[in-house]
Amino acid sequence: SKLRPGTAHTTDASMPRTQLRYPFAMVAKAGSATASTVNAAVDGFVDTNCNIAKSVMDNKFVKSAGQSILKVHAGVEGKVAPFTDKAKPYVQPVVPYVEAVKPYVPPAILACMVMCTPPVLFVLGLVAFFTAPIWLTVGFLTAFIWIPALIFAAFSAGLMAIVFAIRYFSTPPGNTTAKRFWRNISSTTWGKKIFYVTLNTPTN
């Protein structure tokens, strides 16, 4: 087959020069172009939104409204301060006990959630079973609305997942992981045979 420009792959001067086979070279080129386009689009979108937010915050009406809110907040704090000072003697003794209990709150909440999940699911199942004629009928009559919406949501979720994956593998941690994975599979005997083609044979 006719050789096309690809990514050169050499390990030693005495070893044959190799390059990616044409299909894999095209896939690599297309992936690189797609990643560059997506990153440029996302960066442009973020920059545009930042500029819009900055222009909105710099607007004189927004600044005036912000200053008014700050004045109202300061006035409320000033009015509440006397009552807060009066309550401090009653609140302060309780603070050490609250701080001591804090480390145990997340496990306790998790345990409560685990214990409550089976009965809640059981009740929801019963409700769904006895109301099935109603929601099945409603679902059938409104299928022309929620089925396209579901397809659109699935497509949007897939597109967002692809964009997030491209953004992740374009950053140093993700890029390092991708390169390590490629190195591991392309350096094997089968990887060299599948992905690369020899350009020339070394002469003695």
mmCIF file of C-alpha atoms in Angstrom:
data_model
loop_
_atom_site.group_PDB
_atom_site.id
_atom_site.type_symbol
_atom_site.label_atom_id
_atom_site.label_comp_id
_atom_site.label_asym_id
_atom_site.label_seq_id
_atom_site.Cartn_x
_atom_site.Cartn_y
_atom_site.Cartn_z
ATOM 1 C CA SER A 1 0.000 0.000 0.000
ATOM 2 C CA LYS A 2 1.072 3.602 -0.633
ATOM 3 C CA LEU A 3 2.776 5.175 2.391
ATOM 4 C CA ARG A 4 1.429 8.444 3.700
ATOM 5 C CA PRO A 5 2.997 11.006 6.037
ATOM 6 C CA GLY A 6 2.568 9.929 9.615
ATOM 7 C CA THR A 7 4.156 10.183 12.991
ATOM 8 C CA ALA A 8 7.732 8.920 12.878
ATOM 9 C CA HIS A 9 8.596 6.361 15.529
ATOM 10 C CA THR A 10 12.226 5.453 16.138
ATOM 11 C CA THR A 11 13.882 3.909 19.132
ATOM 12 C CA ASP A 12 17.485 3.595 17.989
ATOM 13 C CA ALA A 13 19.654 4.707 15.024
ATOM 14 C CA SER A 14 20.281 1.091 14.058
ATOM 15 C CA MET A 15 16.583 0.187 14.159
ATOM 16 C CA PRO A 16 14.223 0.571 11.171
ATOM 17 C CA ARG A 17 12.392 3.891 10.946
ATOM 18 C CA THR A 18 8.665 3.484 11.393
ATOM 19 C CA GLN A 19 5.612 5.694 11.184
ATOM 20 C CA LEU A 20 1.954 5.372 12.022
ATOM 21 C CA ARG A 21 -0.069 3.528 9.442
ATOM 22 C CA TYR A 22 -2.188 5.819 7.299
ATOM 23 C CA PRO A 23 -5.594 5.185 9.012
ATOM 24 C CA PHE A 24 -4.141 5.740 12.485
ATOM 25 C CA ALA A 25 -2.226 8.819 11.287
ATOM 26 C CA MET A 26 -5.474 10.279 9.920
ATOM 27 C CA VAL A 27 -7.277 9.490 13.166
ATOM 28 C CA ALA A 28 -4.494 11.187 15.156
ATOM 29 C CA LYS A 29 -4.604 14.211 12.855
ATOM 30 C CA ALA A 30 -8.399 14.462 13.058
ATOM 31 C CA GLY A 31 -8.315 14.044 16.855
ATOM 32 C CA SER A 32 -5.709 16.769 17.218
ATOM 33 C CA ALA A 33 -7.703 19.152 14.994
ATOM 34 C CA THR A 34 -10.934 18.373 16.876
ATOM 35 C CA ALA A 35 -9.273 18.918 20.264
ATOM 36 C CA SER A 36 -7.817 22.243 19.105
ATOM 37 C CA THR A 37 -11.207 23.376 17.779
ATOM 38 C CA VAL A 38 -13.074 22.331 20.930
ATOM 39 C CA ASN A 39 -10.516 23.944 23.248
ATOM 40 C CA ALA A 40 -10.563 27.164 21.229
ATOM 41 C CA ALA A 41 -14.383 27.224 21.259
ATOM 42 C CA VAL A 42 -14.586 26.563 25.005
ATOM 43 C CA ASP A 43 -11.901 29.151 25.785
ATOM 44 C CA GLY A 44 -13.681 31.687 23.578
ATOM 45 C CA PHE A 45 -17.014 30.917 25.274
ATOM 46 C CA VAL A 46 -15.491 31.334 28.735
ATOM 47 C CA ASP A 47 -13.730 34.572 27.766
ATOM 48 C CA THR A 48 -16.928 35.969 26.240
ATOM 49 C CA ASN A 49 -18.935 35.163 29.362
ATOM 50 C CA CYS A 50 -16.248 36.693 31.581
ATOM 51 C CA ASN A 51 -16.282 39.864 29.489
ATOM 52 C CA ILE A 52 -20.088 40.010 29.612
ATOM 53 C CA ALA A 53 -20.077 39.507 33.390
ATOM 54 C CA LYS A 54 -17.404 42.196 33.771
ATOM 55 C CA SER A 55 -19.339 44.660 31.618
ATOM 56 C CA VAL A 56 -22.501 43.948 33.615
ATOM 57 C CA MET A 57 -20.716 44.445 36.941
ATOM 58 C CA ASP A 58 -19.131 47.670 35.662
ATOM 59 C CA ASN A 59 -22.527 49.061 34.655
ATOM 60 C CA LYS A 60 -23.389 52.132 36.713
ATOM 61 C CA PHE A 61 -26.907 50.883 37.482
ATOM 62 C CA VAL A 62 -25.588 47.543 38.726
ATOM 63 C CA LYS A 63 -22.984 49.323 40.862
ATOM 64 C CA SER A 64 -25.666 51.605 42.276
ATOM 65 C CA ALA A 65 -27.904 48.629 43.076
ATOM 66 C CA GLY A 66 -24.959 46.819 44.719
ATOM 67 C CA GLN A 67 -24.168 49.823 46.876
ATOM 68 C CA SER A 68 -27.825 50.078 47.887
ATOM 69 C CA ILE A 69 -27.864 46.407 48.882
ATOM 70 C CA LEU A 70 -24.680 46.870 50.926
ATOM 71 C CA LYS A 71 -26.229 49.840 52.708
ATOM 72 C CA VAL A 72 -29.373 47.863 53.512
ATOM 73 C CA HIS A 73 -27.237 44.932 54.722
ATOM 74 C CA ALA A 74 -25.181 47.229 56.937
ATOM 75 C CA GLY A 75 -28.355 48.770 58.354
ATOM 76 C CA VAL A 76 -29.843 45.359 59.141
ATOM 77 C CA GLU A 77 -26.591 44.238 60.794
ATOM 78 C CA GLY A 78 -26.572 47.404 62.891
ATOM 79 C CA LYS A 79 -30.130 46.800 64.070
ATOM 80 C CA VAL A 80 -29.555 43.104 64.788
ATOM 81 C CA ALA A 81 -26.201 43.601 66.547
ATOM 82 C CA PRO A 82 -27.709 44.515 69.966
ATOM 83 C CA PHE A 83 -29.817 41.336 70.005
ATOM 84 C CA THR A 84 -26.843 39.248 68.885
ATOM 85 C CA ASP A 85 -24.711 40.629 71.699
ATOM 86 C CA LYS A 86 -27.451 39.810 74.192
ATOM 87 C CA ALA A 87 -27.685 36.216 72.909
ATOM 88 C CA LYS A 88 -23.922 35.568 72.999
ATOM 89 C CA PRO A 89 -23.786 34.592 76.707
ATOM 90 C CA TYR A 90 -26.361 31.865 76.023
ATOM 91 C CA VAL A 91 -24.804 30.649 72.785
ATOM 92 C CA GLN A 92 -21.118 30.552 73.709
ATOM 93 C CA PRO A 93 -21.388 27.694 76.263
ATOM 94 C CA VAL A 94 -22.952 25.464 73.599
ATOM 95 C CA VAL A 95 -20.236 26.072 70.967
ATOM 96 C CA PRO A 96 -17.689 23.548 72.410
ATOM 97 C CA TYR A 97 -20.291 20.775 72.330
ATOM 98 C CA VAL A 98 -21.232 21.600 68.732
ATOM 99 C CA GLU A 99 -17.551 21.527 67.702
ATOM 100 C CA ALA A 100 -17.055 18.193 69.478
ATOM 101 C CA VAL A 101 -20.019 16.593 67.655
ATOM 102 C CA LYS A 102 -19.042 17.844 64.159
ATOM 103 C CA PRO A 103 -16.736 14.895 63.247
ATOM 104 C CA TYR A 104 -19.548 12.417 63.911
ATOM 105 C CA VAL A 105 -22.246 14.238 61.923
ATOM 106 C CA PRO A 106 -21.374 12.999 58.378
ATOM 107 C CA PRO A 107 -21.222 9.277 59.384
ATOM 108 C CA ALA A 108 -24.459 9.643 61.333
ATOM 109 C CA ILE A 109 -26.217 11.274 58.363
ATOM 110 C CA LEU A 110 -24.888 8.555 56.042
ATOM 111 C CA ALA A 111 -26.084 5.816 58.410
ATOM 112 C CA CYS A 112 -29.547 7.418 58.588
ATOM 113 C CA MET A 113 -29.706 7.616 54.805
ATOM 114 C CA VAL A 114 -28.720 3.959 54.453
ATOM 115 C CA MET A 115 -31.343 2.861 56.970
ATOM 116 C CA CYS A 116 -34.060 5.015 55.435
ATOM 117 C CA THR A 117 -33.396 4.047 51.808
ATOM 118 C CA PRO A 118 -35.094 0.563 51.787
ATOM 119 C CA PRO A 119 -38.427 1.696 53.306
ATOM 120 C CA VAL A 120 -38.496 4.819 51.134
ATOM 121 C CA LEU A 121 -37.876 2.765 47.986
ATOM 122 C CA PHE A 122 -40.539 0.271 49.087
ATOM 123 C CA VAL A 123 -43.137 3.020 49.587
ATOM 124 C CA LEU A 124 -42.249 4.614 46.244
ATOM 125 C CA GLY A 125 -42.575 1.220 44.569
ATOM 126 C CA LEU A 126 -46.037 0.697 46.070
ATOM 127 C CA VAL A 127 -47.155 4.171 45.012
ATOM 128 C CA ALA A 128 -45.837 3.566 41.501
ATOM 129 C CA PHE A 129 -47.581 0.174 41.328
ATOM 130 C CA PHE A 130 -51.018 1.423 42.419
ATOM 131 C CA THR A 131 -50.839 4.588 40.308
ATOM 132 C CA ALA A 132 -49.482 2.780 37.207
ATOM 133 C CA PRO A 133 -52.724 3.163 35.186
ATOM 134 C CA ILE A 134 -52.564 6.931 35.671
ATOM 135 C CA TRP A 135 -48.918 7.627 34.921
ATOM 136 C CA LEU A 136 -48.761 5.063 32.103
ATOM 137 C CA THR A 137 -51.686 6.781 30.414
ATOM 138 C CA VAL A 138 -50.203 10.230 30.953
ATOM 139 C CA GLY A 139 -46.818 9.001 29.715
ATOM 140 C CA PHE A 140 -48.396 7.530 26.577
ATOM 141 C CA LEU A 141 -50.362 10.698 25.797
ATOM 142 C CA THR A 142 -47.363 12.963 26.372
ATOM 143 C CA ALA A 143 -44.828 10.709 24.620
ATOM 144 C CA PHE A 144 -44.493 13.209 21.756
ATOM 145 C CA ILE A 145 -43.050 15.662 24.318
ATOM 146 C CA TRP A 146 -40.861 13.651 26.674
ATOM 147 C CA ILE A 147 -39.353 11.218 24.129
ATOM 148 C CA PRO A 148 -37.786 13.998 21.993
ATOM 149 C CA ALA A 149 -36.786 15.768 25.210
ATOM 150 C CA LEU A 150 -35.153 12.564 26.464
ATOM 151 C CA ILE A 151 -33.299 12.087 23.169
ATOM 152 C CA PHE A 152 -32.124 15.695 23.242
ATOM 153 C CA ALA A 153 -31.005 15.354 26.878
ATOM 154 C CA ALA A 154 -29.078 12.148 26.087
ATOM 155 C CA PHE A 155 -27.438 13.796 23.057
ATOM 156 C CA SER A 156 -26.543 16.878 25.113
ATOM 157 C CA ALA A 157 -25.127 14.742 27.931
ATOM 158 C CA GLY A 158 -23.015 12.755 25.457
ATOM 159 C CA LEU A 159 -21.752 15.933 23.795
ATOM 160 C CA MET A 160 -20.865 17.453 27.162
ATOM 161 C CA ALA A 161 -19.070 14.254 28.180
ATOM 162 C CA ILE A 162 -16.995 14.379 24.988
ATOM 163 C CA VAL A 163 -16.149 18.057 25.553
ATOM 164 C CA PHE A 164 -15.164 17.423 29.180
ATOM 165 C CA ALA A 165 -13.030 14.435 28.115
ATOM 166 C CA ILE A 166 -11.256 16.541 25.480
ATOM 167 C CA ARG A 167 -10.662 19.320 27.991
ATOM 168 C CA TYR A 168 -9.342 16.856 30.569
ATOM 169 C CA PHE A 169 -6.970 15.053 28.209
ATOM 170 C CA SER A 170 -5.731 18.423 26.917
ATOM 171 C CA THR A 171 -4.508 19.436 30.378
ATOM 172 C CA PRO A 172 -1.201 18.179 31.854
ATOM 173 C CA PRO A 173 -2.646 15.455 34.154
ATOM 174 C CA GLY A 174 -4.966 13.993 31.533
ATOM 175 C CA ASN A 175 -2.451 14.421 28.721
ATOM 176 C CA THR A 176 0.176 12.564 30.759
ATOM 177 C CA THR A 177 -2.266 9.721 31.401
ATOM 178 C CA ALA A 178 -3.171 9.473 27.710
ATOM 179 C CA LYS A 179 0.480 9.441 26.627
ATOM 180 C CA ARG A 180 1.324 6.770 29.189
ATOM 181 C CA PHE A 181 -1.598 4.605 27.991
ATOM 182 C CA TRP A 182 -0.563 5.033 24.341
ATOM 183 C CA ARG A 183 3.054 4.222 25.184
ATOM 184 C CA ASN A 184 2.001 1.050 26.981
ATOM 185 C CA ILE A 185 -0.075 -0.323 24.096
ATOM 186 C CA SER A 186 2.077 0.901 21.191
ATOM 187 C CA SER A 187 5.348 -0.399 22.616
ATOM 188 C CA THR A 188 4.171 -4.016 22.705
ATOM 189 C CA THR A 189 5.023 -6.426 19.899
ATOM 190 C CA TRP A 190 1.459 -6.526 18.639
ATOM 191 C CA GLY A 191 1.105 -2.761 19.037
ATOM 192 C CA LYS A 192 4.142 -2.157 16.832
ATOM 193 C CA LYS A 193 2.765 -4.506 14.170
ATOM 194 C CA ILE A 194 -0.738 -3.026 14.243
ATOM 195 C CA PHE A 195 -0.031 0.695 14.543
ATOM 196 C CA TYR A 196 3.286 1.180 12.713
ATOM 197 C CA VAL A 197 4.752 0.460 9.295
ATOM 198 C CA THR A 198 8.467 0.175 8.515
ATOM 199 C CA LEU A 199 9.872 2.895 6.259
ATOM 200 C CA ASN A 200 13.321 1.472 5.538
ATOM 201 C CA THR A 201 15.551 -1.462 6.437
ATOM 202 C CA PRO A 202 18.907 -0.802 8.140
ATOM 203 C CA THR A 203 21.956 -1.653 6.065
ATOM 204 C CA ASN A 204 24.940 -3.568 7.429
#
